[in-house]
Coordinates of C-alpha atoms and ligand atoms in Angstrom, one line a residue:
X1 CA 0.0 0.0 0.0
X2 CA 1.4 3.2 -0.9
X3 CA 0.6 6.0 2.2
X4 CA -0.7 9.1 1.4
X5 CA 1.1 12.4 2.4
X6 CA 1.3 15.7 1.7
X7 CA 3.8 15.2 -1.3
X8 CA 1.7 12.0 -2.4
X9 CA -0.6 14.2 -3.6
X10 CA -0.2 15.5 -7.5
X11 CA -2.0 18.6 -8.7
X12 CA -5.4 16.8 -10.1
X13 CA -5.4 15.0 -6.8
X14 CA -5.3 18.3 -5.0
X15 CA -7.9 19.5 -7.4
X16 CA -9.8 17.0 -6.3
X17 CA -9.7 17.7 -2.6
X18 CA -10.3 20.8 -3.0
X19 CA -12.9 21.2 -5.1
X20 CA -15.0 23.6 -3.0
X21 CA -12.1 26.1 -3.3
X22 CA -11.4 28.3 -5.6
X23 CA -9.5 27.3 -8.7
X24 CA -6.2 29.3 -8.3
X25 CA -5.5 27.8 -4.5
X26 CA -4.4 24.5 -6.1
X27 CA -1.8 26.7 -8.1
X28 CA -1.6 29.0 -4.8
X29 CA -0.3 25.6 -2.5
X30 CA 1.2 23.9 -5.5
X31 CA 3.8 26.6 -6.2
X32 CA 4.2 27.3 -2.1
X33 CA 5.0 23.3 -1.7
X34 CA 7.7 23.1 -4.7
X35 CA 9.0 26.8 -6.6
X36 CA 9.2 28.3 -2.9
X37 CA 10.1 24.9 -0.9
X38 CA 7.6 26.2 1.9
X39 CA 5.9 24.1 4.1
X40 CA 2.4 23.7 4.6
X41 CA 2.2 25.3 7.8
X42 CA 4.0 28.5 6.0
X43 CA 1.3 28.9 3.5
X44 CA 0.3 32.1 5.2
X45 CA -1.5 33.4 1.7
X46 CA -4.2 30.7 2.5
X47 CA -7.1 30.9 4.5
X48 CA -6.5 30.4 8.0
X49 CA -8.9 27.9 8.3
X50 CA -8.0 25.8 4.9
X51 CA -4.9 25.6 6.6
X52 CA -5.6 24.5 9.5
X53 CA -7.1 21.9 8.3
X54 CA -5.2 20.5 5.5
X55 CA -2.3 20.3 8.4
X56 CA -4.5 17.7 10.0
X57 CA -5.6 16.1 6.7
X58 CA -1.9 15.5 5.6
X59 CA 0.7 15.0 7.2
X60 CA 4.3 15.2 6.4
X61 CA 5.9 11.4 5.6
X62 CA 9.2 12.1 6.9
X63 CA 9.5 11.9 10.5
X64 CA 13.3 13.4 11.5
X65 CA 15.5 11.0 13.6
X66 CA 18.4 12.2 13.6
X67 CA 20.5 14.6 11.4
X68 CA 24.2 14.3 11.7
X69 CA 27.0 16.7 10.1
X70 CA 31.0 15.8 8.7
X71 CA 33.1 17.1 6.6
X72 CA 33.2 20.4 8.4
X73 CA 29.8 20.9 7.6
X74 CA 29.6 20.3 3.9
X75 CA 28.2 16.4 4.4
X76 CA 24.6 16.2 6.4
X77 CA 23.0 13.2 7.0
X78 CA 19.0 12.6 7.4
X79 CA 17.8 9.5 9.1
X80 CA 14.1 9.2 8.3
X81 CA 11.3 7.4 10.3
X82 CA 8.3 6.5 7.7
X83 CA 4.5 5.7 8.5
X84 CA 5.1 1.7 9.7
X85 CA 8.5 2.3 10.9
X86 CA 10.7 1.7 8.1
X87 CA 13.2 4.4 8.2
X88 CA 15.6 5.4 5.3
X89 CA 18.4 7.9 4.6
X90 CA 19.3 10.9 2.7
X91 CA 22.7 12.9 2.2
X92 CA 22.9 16.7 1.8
X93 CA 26.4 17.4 0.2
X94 CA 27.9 20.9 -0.2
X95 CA 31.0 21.2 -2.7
X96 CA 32.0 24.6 -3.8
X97 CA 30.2 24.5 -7.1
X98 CA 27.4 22.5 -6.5
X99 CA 25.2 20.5 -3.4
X100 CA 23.8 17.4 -4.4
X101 CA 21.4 15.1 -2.7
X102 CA 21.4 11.9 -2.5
X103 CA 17.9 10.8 -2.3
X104 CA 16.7 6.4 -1.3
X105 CA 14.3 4.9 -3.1
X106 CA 13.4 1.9 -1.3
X107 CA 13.7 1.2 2.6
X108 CA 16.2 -1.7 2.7
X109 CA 17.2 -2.9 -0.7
X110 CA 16.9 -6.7 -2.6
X111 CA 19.7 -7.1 -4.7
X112 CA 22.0 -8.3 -1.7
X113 CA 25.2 -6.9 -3.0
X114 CA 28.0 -8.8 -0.9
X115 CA 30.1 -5.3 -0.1
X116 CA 27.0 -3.3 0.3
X117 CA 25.0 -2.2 3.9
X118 CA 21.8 -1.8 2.5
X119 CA 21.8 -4.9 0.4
X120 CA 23.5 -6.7 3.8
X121 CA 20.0 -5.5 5.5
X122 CA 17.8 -6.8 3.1
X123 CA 14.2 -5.1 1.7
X124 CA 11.8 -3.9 3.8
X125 CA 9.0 -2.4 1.7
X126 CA 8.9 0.4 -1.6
X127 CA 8.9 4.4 -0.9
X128 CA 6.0 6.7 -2.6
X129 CA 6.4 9.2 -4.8
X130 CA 6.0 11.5 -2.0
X131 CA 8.4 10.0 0.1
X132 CA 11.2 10.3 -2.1
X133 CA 10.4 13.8 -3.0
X134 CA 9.9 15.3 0.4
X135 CA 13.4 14.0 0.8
X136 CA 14.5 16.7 -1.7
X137 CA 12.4 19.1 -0.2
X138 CA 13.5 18.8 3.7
X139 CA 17.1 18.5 2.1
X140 CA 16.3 21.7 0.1
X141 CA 15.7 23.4 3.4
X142 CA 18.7 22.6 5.1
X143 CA 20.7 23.8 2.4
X144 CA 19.3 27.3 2.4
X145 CA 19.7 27.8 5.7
X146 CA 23.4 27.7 5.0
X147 CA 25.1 31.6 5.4
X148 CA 25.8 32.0 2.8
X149 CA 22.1 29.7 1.3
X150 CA 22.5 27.3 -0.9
X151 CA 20.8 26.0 -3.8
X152 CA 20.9 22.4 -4.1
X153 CA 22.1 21.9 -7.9
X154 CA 22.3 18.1 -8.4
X155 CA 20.0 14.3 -7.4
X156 CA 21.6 11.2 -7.5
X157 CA 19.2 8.1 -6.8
X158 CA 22.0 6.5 -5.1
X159 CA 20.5 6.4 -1.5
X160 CA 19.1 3.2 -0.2
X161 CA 17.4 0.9 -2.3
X162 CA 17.0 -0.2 -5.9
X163 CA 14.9 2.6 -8.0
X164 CA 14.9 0.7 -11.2
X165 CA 12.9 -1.9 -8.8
X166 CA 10.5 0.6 -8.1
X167 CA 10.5 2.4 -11.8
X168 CA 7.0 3.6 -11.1
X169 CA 7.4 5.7 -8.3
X170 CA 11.2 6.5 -9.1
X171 CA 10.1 8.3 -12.4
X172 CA 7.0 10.3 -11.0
X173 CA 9.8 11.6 -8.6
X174 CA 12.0 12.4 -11.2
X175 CA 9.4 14.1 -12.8
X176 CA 8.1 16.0 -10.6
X177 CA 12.2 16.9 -9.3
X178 CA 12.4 18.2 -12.8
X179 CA 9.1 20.0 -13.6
X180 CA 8.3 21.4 -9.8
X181 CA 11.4 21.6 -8.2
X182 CA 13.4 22.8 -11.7
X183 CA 16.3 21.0 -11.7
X184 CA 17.1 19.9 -14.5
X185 CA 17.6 16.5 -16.5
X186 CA 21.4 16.7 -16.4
X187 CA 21.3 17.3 -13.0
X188 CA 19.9 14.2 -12.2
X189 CA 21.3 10.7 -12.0
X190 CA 19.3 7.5 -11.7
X191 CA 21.8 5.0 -10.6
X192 CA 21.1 1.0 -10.7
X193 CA 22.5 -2.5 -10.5
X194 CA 21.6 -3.1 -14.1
X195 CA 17.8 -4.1 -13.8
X196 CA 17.6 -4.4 -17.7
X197 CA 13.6 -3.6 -18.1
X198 CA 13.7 -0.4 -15.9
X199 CA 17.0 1.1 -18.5
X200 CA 14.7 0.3 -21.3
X201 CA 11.9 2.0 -19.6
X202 CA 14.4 5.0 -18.8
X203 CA 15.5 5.1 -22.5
X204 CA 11.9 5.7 -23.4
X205 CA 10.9 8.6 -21.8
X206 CA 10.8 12.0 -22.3
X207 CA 13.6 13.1 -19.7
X208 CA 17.0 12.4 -20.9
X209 CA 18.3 12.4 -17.2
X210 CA 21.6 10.8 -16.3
X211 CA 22.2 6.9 -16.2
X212 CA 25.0 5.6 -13.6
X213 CA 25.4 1.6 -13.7
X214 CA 26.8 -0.5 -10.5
X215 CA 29.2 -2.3 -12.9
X216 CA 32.0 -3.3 -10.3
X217 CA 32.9 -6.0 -12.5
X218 CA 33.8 -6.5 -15.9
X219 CA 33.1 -10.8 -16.3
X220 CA 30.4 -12.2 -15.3
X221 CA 32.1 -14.8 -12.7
X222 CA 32.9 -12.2 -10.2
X223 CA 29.9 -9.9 -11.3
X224 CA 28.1 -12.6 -10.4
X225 CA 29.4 -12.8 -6.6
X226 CA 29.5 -9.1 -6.1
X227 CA 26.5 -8.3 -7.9
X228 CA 24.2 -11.6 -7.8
X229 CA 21.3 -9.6 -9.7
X230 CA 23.8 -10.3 -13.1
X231 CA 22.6 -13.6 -13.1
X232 CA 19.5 -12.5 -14.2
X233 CA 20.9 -9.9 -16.4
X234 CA 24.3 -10.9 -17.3
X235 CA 27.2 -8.2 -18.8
X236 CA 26.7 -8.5 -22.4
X237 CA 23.0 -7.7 -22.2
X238 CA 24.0 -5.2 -19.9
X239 CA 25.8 -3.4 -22.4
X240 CA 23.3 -3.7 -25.0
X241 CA 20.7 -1.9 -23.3
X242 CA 23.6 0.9 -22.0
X243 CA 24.4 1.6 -25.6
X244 CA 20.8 1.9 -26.7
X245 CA 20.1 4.2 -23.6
X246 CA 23.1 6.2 -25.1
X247 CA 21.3 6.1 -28.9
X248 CA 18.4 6.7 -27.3
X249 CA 19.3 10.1 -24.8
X250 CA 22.9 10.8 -26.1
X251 CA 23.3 10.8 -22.6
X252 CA 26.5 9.2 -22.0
X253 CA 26.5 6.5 -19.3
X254 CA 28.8 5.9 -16.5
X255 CA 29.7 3.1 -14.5
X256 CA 30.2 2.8 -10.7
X257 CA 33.4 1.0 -10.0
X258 CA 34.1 0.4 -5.9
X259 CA 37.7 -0.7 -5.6
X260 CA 38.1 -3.7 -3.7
X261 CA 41.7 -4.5 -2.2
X262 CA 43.1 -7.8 -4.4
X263 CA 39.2 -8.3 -5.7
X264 CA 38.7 -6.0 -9.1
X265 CA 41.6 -3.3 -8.3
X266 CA 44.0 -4.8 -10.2
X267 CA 46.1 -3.4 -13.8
X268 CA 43.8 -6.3 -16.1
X269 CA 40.9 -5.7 -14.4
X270 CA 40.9 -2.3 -15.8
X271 CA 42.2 -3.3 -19.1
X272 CA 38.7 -5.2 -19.2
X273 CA 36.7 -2.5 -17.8
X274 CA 38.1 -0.1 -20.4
X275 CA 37.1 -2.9 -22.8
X276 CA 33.4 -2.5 -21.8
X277 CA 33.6 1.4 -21.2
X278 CA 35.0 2.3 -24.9
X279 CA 32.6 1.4 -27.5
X280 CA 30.0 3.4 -24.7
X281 CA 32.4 6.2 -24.5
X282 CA 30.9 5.8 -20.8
X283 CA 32.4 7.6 -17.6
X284 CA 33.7 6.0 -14.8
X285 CA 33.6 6.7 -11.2
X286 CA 36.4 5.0 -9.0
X287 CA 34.5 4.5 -5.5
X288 CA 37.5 3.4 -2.9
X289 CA 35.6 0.9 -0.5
X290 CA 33.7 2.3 2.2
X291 CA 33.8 -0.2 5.2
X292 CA 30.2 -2.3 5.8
X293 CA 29.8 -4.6 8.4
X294 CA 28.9 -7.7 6.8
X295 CA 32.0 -7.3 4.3
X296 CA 35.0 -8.7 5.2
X297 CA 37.3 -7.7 2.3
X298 CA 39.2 -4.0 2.8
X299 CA 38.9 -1.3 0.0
X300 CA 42.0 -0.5 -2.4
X301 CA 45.0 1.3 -1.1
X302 CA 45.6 4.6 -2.8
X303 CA 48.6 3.6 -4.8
X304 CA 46.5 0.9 -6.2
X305 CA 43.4 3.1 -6.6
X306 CA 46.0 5.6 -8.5
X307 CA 47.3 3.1 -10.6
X308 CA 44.0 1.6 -11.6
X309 CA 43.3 5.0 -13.2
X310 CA 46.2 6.0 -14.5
X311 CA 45.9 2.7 -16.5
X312 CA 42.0 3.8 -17.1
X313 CA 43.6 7.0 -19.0
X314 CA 46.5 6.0 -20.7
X315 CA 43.2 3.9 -22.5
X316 CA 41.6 6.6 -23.3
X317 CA 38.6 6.2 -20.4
X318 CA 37.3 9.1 -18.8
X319 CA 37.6 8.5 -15.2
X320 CA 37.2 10.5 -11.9
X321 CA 37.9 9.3 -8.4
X322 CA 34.5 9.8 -6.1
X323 CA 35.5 11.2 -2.9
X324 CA 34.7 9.2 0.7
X325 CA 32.1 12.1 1.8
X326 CA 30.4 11.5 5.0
X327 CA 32.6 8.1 5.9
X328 CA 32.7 8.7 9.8
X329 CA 29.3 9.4 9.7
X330 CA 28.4 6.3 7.5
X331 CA 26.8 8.5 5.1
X332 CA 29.4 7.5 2.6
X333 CA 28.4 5.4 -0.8
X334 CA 26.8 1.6 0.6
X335 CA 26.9 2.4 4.0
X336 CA 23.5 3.1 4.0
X337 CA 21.3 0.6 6.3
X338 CA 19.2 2.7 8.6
X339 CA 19.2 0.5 11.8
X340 CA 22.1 -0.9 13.3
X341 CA 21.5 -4.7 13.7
X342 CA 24.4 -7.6 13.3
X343 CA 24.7 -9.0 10.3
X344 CA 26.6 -12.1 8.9
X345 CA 30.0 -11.4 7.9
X346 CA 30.4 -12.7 4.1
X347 CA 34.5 -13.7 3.0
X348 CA 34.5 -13.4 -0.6
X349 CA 36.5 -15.4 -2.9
X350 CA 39.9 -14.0 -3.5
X351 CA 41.2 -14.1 -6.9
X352 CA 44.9 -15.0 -7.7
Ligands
LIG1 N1 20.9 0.3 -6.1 C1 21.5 1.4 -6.9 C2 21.5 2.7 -6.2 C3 22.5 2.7 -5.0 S1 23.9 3.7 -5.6 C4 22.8 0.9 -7.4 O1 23.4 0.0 -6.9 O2 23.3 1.6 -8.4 C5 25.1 3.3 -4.4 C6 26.4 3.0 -5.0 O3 27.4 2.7 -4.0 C7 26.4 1.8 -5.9 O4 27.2 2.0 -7.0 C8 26.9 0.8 -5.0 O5 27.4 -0.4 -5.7 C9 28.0 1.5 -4.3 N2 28.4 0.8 -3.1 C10 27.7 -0.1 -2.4 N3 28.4 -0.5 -1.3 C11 29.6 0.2 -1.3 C12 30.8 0.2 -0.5 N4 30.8 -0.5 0.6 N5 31.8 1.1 -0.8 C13 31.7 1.8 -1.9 N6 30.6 1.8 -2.8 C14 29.6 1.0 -2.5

């Protein structure tokens, strides 16, 4: 069941609620709620009354549990309780040219990637459209409360969760990110484990927004361990339906590589990746490790993370090095999981 909250609501079903009103309020509240990023509660031009009672009517779906700051600042992480109890995350990240938030899709996550927290978790249930918006929103706030404010530039779905695995929501968010929020397409990055249907789905639209893929492997043995969703939708599939999101958008693609120590961080493993990334002229973004619990395996060293893409561009790959925002916090890429229980510790395979 999908709960119904104040950002649930789109603009016919706010027409519909208030149908006794006049015609301009839906345009009134619509434009207070997403051009102004006010809350309800703010909507002073309203009647007092209408107010009132819409406060009771809808409630917010984000319930604030904590909110914890690194990075001098520049890295804030949300911890949000949902209606049922299912809480999820969101990072606020302030660079000097942009702020970008990172926005969860899902509470939990079921493609039980071996290195990653959420996945170690496991799913608990789908977030609304709502939800996943109003995680802009409250994000939105904090970063205009900055001195000097702040305007958040940038959304990567690369919170908790699996968005191609729950496309509908995902794109209404997106949409409504886009058209109500204005930022625009190539400010926004959908980023998945390489669900197949959902790229094709992406490729049709309208929006050309950015597609990141969780590629971490380049053969399907080991993608297969780190990544068990590839046995469904193995690499050379996988590539097809990246290069005919790139004819589709000419939006080029990039690929999420985290560097595991002895794992995929060595000189042939990127000789392979470049293999796969060429043809796609895709990007690709180095992610060192970020320490999980239920992963036993440590992340690259520098040197080797250096080497690995130095190799990267003497091919010819585009290639930047992500940096570990929000580590100490565990707001960093994967460390995502929300509640704090013990989970099993997986060995992975080593490779020789
Ligand atoms: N499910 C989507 C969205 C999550 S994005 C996806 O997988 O693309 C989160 C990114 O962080 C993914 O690229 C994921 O593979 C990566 N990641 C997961 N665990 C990590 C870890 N421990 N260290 C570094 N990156 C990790």
């Amino acid at each position: 069941m999908t709960p119904q909250s104040l950002y649930d609501l789109d603009r016919s079903a706010w027409g519909e609620l208030l149908h006794q009103e006049p015609k301009f309020r839906v345009d009134q509240i619509w434009n207070g709620l997403y051009h102004q990023g006010k809350e309800l509660g703010e909507l002073t031009s309203l009647p007092k009354a209408l107010r009132e009672q819409l406060l009771e009517q809808l409630p917010t779906a984000l319930n604030k549990v904590t909110e914890q700051v690194s990075d001098s600042g520049d890295t804030t992480k949300f911890l949000w309780e949902l209606s049922g109890g299912a809480r999820v995350e969101t990072v606020l990240m302030l660079y000097p040219d942009r702020a970008t938030v990172c926005i969860s899709s899902q509470a939990g996550c079921a493609m039980a990637c071996s290195f990653c927290a959420t996945g170690q978790a496991g799913f608990e249930r789908q977030l609304s459209t709502g939800e996943i918006v109003e995680q802009v929103l409250r994000a939105r706030r904090v970063a205009m409360a900055q001195q000097p404010a702040r305007r958040v530039s940038n959304i990567v779905f690369m919170g908790m969760g699996e968005p191609m695995a729950n496309f509908e929501n995902t794109w209404a968010a997106v949409q409504r990110i886009h058209d109500d929020i204005e930022i625009g397409a190539r400010h926004i990055t959908v980023s998945t484990v390489g669900l197949i249907p959902g790229i094709h789905r992406m490729a049709a639209e309208a929006l050309p927004v950015n597609l990141a893929v969780s590629l971490h492997a380049a053969d399907n043995t080991l993608r297969n361990e780190l990544v068990p969703i590839n046995r469904k939708y193995p690499l050379e599939d996988l590539m097809a339906a990246c290069a005919s999101y790139f004819a589709a958008t000419r939006r080029r693609v990039s690929f999420e590589w985290a560097m595991i120590h002895d794992v995929n961080d060595r000189l042939s493993d990127a000789q392979a990746l470049a293999e796969l990334a060429h043809p796609l002229r895709a990007h690709i973004n180095l992610i060192p490790l970020n320490p999980t619990p239920g992963y036993a395996v440590r992340g690259s060293s520098k040197n080797r993370v250096r080497a690995f893409r130095e190799e990267l561009e003497r091919l010819g790959i585009n290639v930047t090095v992500r940096d570990t925002r929000g580590t100490e916090i565990d707001a960093a890429c994967g460390q995502l999981r929300a509640g704090h229980e013990a989970t099993p510790v997986s060995r992975p395979q080593r490779r020789s």
